[in-house]
Amino acid sequence: MEESDPWITGPDLPPNFYYAQQEILIDASKQAAWDWVVTYPNDVIGVAKGNFMNLLTSIALYAVVSKRLNKDAELPFPGSQTFYTKFDCFTSSILHADFVIWAATEPKASNQAYNVVNGDVERGQKMWAKVAGRFS
């Protein structure tokens, strides 16, 4: 996926609040004397103090509650069979932080949107075995 691909919109799809945010940002920059940069991390893994839109925090909370409700059962995978058997890529919080600093200080990065991913891929079932083992 390239960020030059068109946004996926339509009357049969729910609105994407990221699109609205980016449009507001671009419009505001036209009225002011500053540039914009947007980063799109994928499935951020790492600690982000005070931010619970984080895969690590969500999984930890899910695991703790699941363990409390059913102490002897294996930790059930919380997603779909498709996600469990397919590949996904992730973004470490450190990589994203480093990239954001670069994007904010590099003039050539202005007025662009970027995907930010580690470059590695992991199958859900392999990852989940490691996660479930950690919380068992």
PDB file of C-alpha atoms in Angstrom:
ATOM      1  CA  MET A   1       0.000   0.000   0.000  1.00  0.00           C
ATOM      2  CA  GLU A   2       1.300   3.412  -0.916  1.00  0.00           C
ATOM      3  CA  GLU A   3      -0.061   6.592   0.585  1.00  0.00           C
ATOM      4  CA  SER A   4      -0.634   7.816  -2.961  1.00  0.00           C
ATOM      5  CA  ASP A   5      -3.454   5.246  -3.279  1.00  0.00           C
ATOM      6  CA  PRO A   6      -6.924   6.815  -3.139  1.00  0.00           C
ATOM      7  CA  TRP A   7      -8.779   6.804   0.149  1.00  0.00           C
ATOM      8  CA  ILE A   8     -11.393   4.076   0.477  1.00  0.00           C
ATOM      9  CA  THR A   9     -14.702   5.879   0.861  1.00  0.00           C
ATOM     10  CA  GLY A  10     -18.275   5.370  -0.193  1.00  0.00           C
ATOM     11  CA  PRO A  11     -21.880   5.586   0.928  1.00  0.00           C
ATOM     12  CA  ASP A  12     -21.807   1.935   2.058  1.00  0.00           C
ATOM     13  CA  LEU A  13     -18.727   2.478   4.265  1.00  0.00           C
ATOM     14  CA  PRO A  14     -18.538   4.136   7.685  1.00  0.00           C
ATOM     15  CA  PRO A  15     -16.685   7.460   7.836  1.00  0.00           C
ATOM     16  CA  ASN A  16     -12.975   7.238   8.577  1.00  0.00           C
ATOM     17  CA  PHE A  17     -12.068   9.811  11.233  1.00  0.00           C
ATOM     18  CA  TYR A  18      -8.423   9.759  10.100  1.00  0.00           C
ATOM     19  CA  TYR A  19      -9.488  11.168   6.728  1.00  0.00           C
ATOM     20  CA  ALA A  20     -11.378  13.999   8.415  1.00  0.00           C
ATOM     21  CA  GLN A  21      -8.422  14.765  10.689  1.00  0.00           C
ATOM     22  CA  GLN A  22      -6.026  14.906   7.761  1.00  0.00           C
ATOM     23  CA  GLU A  23      -8.344  17.160   5.746  1.00  0.00           C
ATOM     24  CA  ILE A  24      -8.646  19.546   8.725  1.00  0.00           C
ATOM     25  CA  LEU A  25      -4.858  19.567   9.116  1.00  0.00           C
ATOM     26  CA  ILE A  26      -4.226  20.307   5.432  1.00  0.00           C
ATOM     27  CA  ASP A  27      -6.887  23.053   5.329  1.00  0.00           C
ATOM     28  CA  ALA A  28      -5.499  24.675   8.492  1.00  0.00           C
ATOM     29  CA  SER A  29      -1.957  24.641   7.107  1.00  0.00           C
ATOM     30  CA  LYS A  30      -3.152  26.548   4.031  1.00  0.00           C
ATOM     31  CA  GLN A  31      -4.411  29.311   6.326  1.00  0.00           C
ATOM     32  CA  ALA A  32      -1.176  29.464   8.337  1.00  0.00           C
ATOM     33  CA  ALA A  33       2.528  29.536   7.682  1.00  0.00           C
ATOM     34  CA  TRP A  34       3.343  25.964   8.523  1.00  0.00           C
ATOM     35  CA  ASP A  35       3.590  22.572   6.815  1.00  0.00           C
ATOM     36  CA  TRP A  36       2.079  19.271   7.845  1.00  0.00           C
ATOM     37  CA  VAL A  37       3.244  15.646   8.035  1.00  0.00           C
ATOM     38  CA  VAL A  38       1.069  12.602   8.712  1.00  0.00           C
ATOM     39  CA  THR A  39       2.390   9.228   9.848  1.00  0.00           C
ATOM     40  CA  TYR A  40       0.459   5.963   9.632  1.00  0.00           C
ATOM     41  CA  PRO A  41       1.926   3.386  11.992  1.00  0.00           C
ATOM     42  CA  ASN A  42       0.437  -0.096  11.880  1.00  0.00           C
ATOM     43  CA  ASP A  43      -0.456  -1.986  15.058  1.00  0.00           C
ATOM     44  CA  VAL A  44       1.832  -0.102  17.440  1.00  0.00           C
ATOM     45  CA  ILE A  45       3.554  -2.311  19.976  1.00  0.00           C
ATOM     46  CA  GLY A  46       5.297  -0.637  22.871  1.00  0.00           C
ATOM     47  CA  VAL A  47       4.587   1.502  25.875  1.00  0.00           C
ATOM     48  CA  ALA A  48       2.764   4.798  25.390  1.00  0.00           C
ATOM     49  CA  LYS A  49       2.077   6.225  28.830  1.00  0.00           C
ATOM     50  CA  GLY A  50      -1.499   7.440  29.141  1.00  0.00           C
ATOM     51  CA  ASN A  51      -2.483   6.199  25.669  1.00  0.00           C
ATOM     52  CA  PHE A  52      -4.602   3.071  25.628  1.00  0.00           C
ATOM     53  CA  MET A  53      -4.885   2.897  21.826  1.00  0.00           C
ATOM     54  CA  ASN A  54      -1.954   0.527  21.921  1.00  0.00           C
ATOM     55  CA  LEU A  55      -1.879  -3.146  21.049  1.00  0.00           C
ATOM     56  CA  LEU A  56       0.365  -4.105  23.961  1.00  0.00           C
ATOM     57  CA  THR A  57      -1.874  -2.440  26.542  1.00  0.00           C
ATOM     58  CA  SER A  58      -5.033  -3.891  24.999  1.00  0.00           C
ATOM     59  CA  ILE A  59      -3.650  -7.423  24.902  1.00  0.00           C
ATOM     60  CA  ALA A  60      -2.385  -7.189  28.485  1.00  0.00           C
ATOM     61  CA  LEU A  61      -5.788  -6.013  29.747  1.00  0.00           C
ATOM     62  CA  TYR A  62      -7.547  -8.735  27.760  1.00  0.00           C
ATOM     63  CA  ALA A  63      -5.196 -11.398  29.127  1.00  0.00           C
ATOM     64  CA  VAL A  64      -5.584 -10.306  32.743  1.00  0.00           C
ATOM     65  CA  VAL A  65      -9.392 -10.226  32.547  1.00  0.00           C
ATOM     66  CA  SER A  66      -9.547 -13.557  30.679  1.00  0.00           C
ATOM     67  CA  LYS A  67      -7.266 -15.208  33.231  1.00  0.00           C
ATOM     68  CA  ARG A  68      -9.370 -13.867  36.100  1.00  0.00           C
ATOM     69  CA  LEU A  69     -12.626 -15.134  34.535  1.00  0.00           C
ATOM     70  CA  ASN A  70     -11.314 -18.560  33.550  1.00  0.00           C
ATOM     71  CA  LYS A  71      -8.112 -19.440  35.418  1.00  0.00           C
ATOM     72  CA  ASP A  72      -7.487 -22.874  33.914  1.00  0.00           C
ATOM     73  CA  ALA A  73      -8.323 -22.237  30.261  1.00  0.00           C
ATOM     74  CA  GLU A  74      -5.870 -21.332  27.534  1.00  0.00           C
ATOM     75  CA  LEU A  75      -5.945 -17.689  26.567  1.00  0.00           C
ATOM     76  CA  PRO A  76      -8.393 -17.532  23.630  1.00  0.00           C
ATOM     77  CA  PHE A  77      -7.372 -15.569  20.565  1.00  0.00           C
ATOM     78  CA  PRO A  78      -9.580 -12.437  20.508  1.00  0.00           C
ATOM     79  CA  GLY A  79      -9.659 -11.900  16.754  1.00  0.00           C
ATOM     80  CA  SER A  80     -10.966 -13.517  13.615  1.00  0.00           C
ATOM     81  CA  GLN A  81      -9.755 -16.752  12.030  1.00  0.00           C
ATOM     82  CA  THR A  82      -8.542 -14.682   9.071  1.00  0.00           C
ATOM     83  CA  PHE A  83      -6.276 -12.538  11.234  1.00  0.00           C
ATOM     84  CA  TYR A  84      -5.105 -15.618  13.127  1.00  0.00           C
ATOM     85  CA  THR A  85      -3.858 -17.383   9.987  1.00  0.00           C
ATOM     86  CA  LYS A  86      -2.663 -14.445   7.864  1.00  0.00           C
ATOM     87  CA  PHE A  87       0.387 -12.216   8.106  1.00  0.00           C
ATOM     88  CA  ASP A  88       0.458  -8.745   9.633  1.00  0.00           C
ATOM     89  CA  CYS A  89       3.135  -6.139  10.171  1.00  0.00           C
ATOM     90  CA  PHE A  90       3.746  -3.985  13.197  1.00  0.00           C
ATOM     91  CA  THR A  91       5.315  -0.692  14.224  1.00  0.00           C
ATOM     92  CA  SER A  92       7.430  -0.430  17.348  1.00  0.00           C
ATOM     93  CA  SER A  93       6.777   2.675  19.396  1.00  0.00           C
ATOM     94  CA  ILE A  94      10.508   3.498  19.327  1.00  0.00           C
ATOM     95  CA  LEU A  95      10.670   3.304  15.528  1.00  0.00           C
ATOM     96  CA  HIS A  96       7.600   5.507  15.229  1.00  0.00           C
ATOM     97  CA  ALA A  97       8.976   8.066  17.689  1.00  0.00           C
ATOM     98  CA  ASP A  98      12.280   8.230  15.790  1.00  0.00           C
ATOM     99  CA  PHE A  99      10.434   8.609  12.487  1.00  0.00           C
ATOM    100  CA  VAL A 100       8.208  11.395  13.831  1.00  0.00           C
ATOM    101  CA  ILE A 101      11.280  13.345  14.952  1.00  0.00           C
ATOM    102  CA  TRP A 102      12.829  12.910  11.500  1.00  0.00           C
ATOM    103  CA  ALA A 103       9.618  13.940   9.727  1.00  0.00           C
ATOM    104  CA  ALA A 104       9.210  17.025  11.919  1.00  0.00           C
ATOM    105  CA  THR A 105      12.755  18.225  11.290  1.00  0.00           C
ATOM    106  CA  GLU A 106      13.330  17.221   7.652  1.00  0.00           C
ATOM    107  CA  PRO A 107      12.087  19.925   5.251  1.00  0.00           C
ATOM    108  CA  LYS A 108      11.759  17.397   2.394  1.00  0.00           C
ATOM    109  CA  ALA A 109       9.191  15.453   4.462  1.00  0.00           C
ATOM    110  CA  SER A 110       6.684  18.307   4.664  1.00  0.00           C
ATOM    111  CA  ASN A 111       3.157  18.085   3.275  1.00  0.00           C
ATOM    112  CA  GLN A 112       3.279  14.306   2.895  1.00  0.00           C
ATOM    113  CA  ALA A 113       1.835  11.204   4.550  1.00  0.00           C
ATOM    114  CA  TYR A 114       3.948   8.171   5.415  1.00  0.00           C
ATOM    115  CA  ASN A 115       3.354   4.557   6.379  1.00  0.00           C
ATOM    116  CA  VAL A 116       5.679   3.583   9.222  1.00  0.00           C
ATOM    117  CA  VAL A 117       6.215  -0.146   9.796  1.00  0.00           C
ATOM    118  CA  ASN A 118       9.080  -2.282  11.062  1.00  0.00           C
ATOM    119  CA  GLY A 119       9.290  -4.222   7.803  1.00  0.00           C
ATOM    120  CA  ASP A 120       8.897  -7.600   9.445  1.00  0.00           C
ATOM    121  CA  VAL A 121       5.778  -9.741   9.306  1.00  0.00           C
ATOM    122  CA  GLU A 122       4.266 -12.165  11.772  1.00  0.00           C
ATOM    123  CA  ARG A 123       1.487 -14.715  11.500  1.00  0.00           C
ATOM    124  CA  GLY A 124      -1.180 -14.270  14.183  1.00  0.00           C
ATOM    125  CA  GLN A 125      -1.062 -17.881  15.339  1.00  0.00           C
ATOM    126  CA  LYS A 126       2.716 -17.776  15.893  1.00  0.00           C
ATOM    127  CA  MET A 127       2.538 -14.462  17.702  1.00  0.00           C
ATOM    128  CA  TRP A 128      -0.424 -15.536  19.834  1.00  0.00           C
ATOM    129  CA  ALA A 129       1.354 -18.656  21.098  1.00  0.00           C
ATOM    130  CA  LYS A 130       4.127 -16.390  22.444  1.00  0.00           C
ATOM    131  CA  VAL A 131       1.642 -13.917  23.957  1.00  0.00           C
ATOM    132  CA  ALA A 132      -0.497 -16.617  25.569  1.00  0.00           C
ATOM    133  CA  GLY A 133       2.628 -18.256  26.994  1.00  0.00           C
ATOM    134  CA  ARG A 134       3.696 -14.977  28.568  1.00  0.00           C
ATOM    135  CA  PHE A 135       0.355 -14.601  30.385  1.00  0.00           C
ATOM    136  CA  SER A 136      -0.112 -18.248  31.414  1.00  0.00           C
TER     137      SER A 136
END
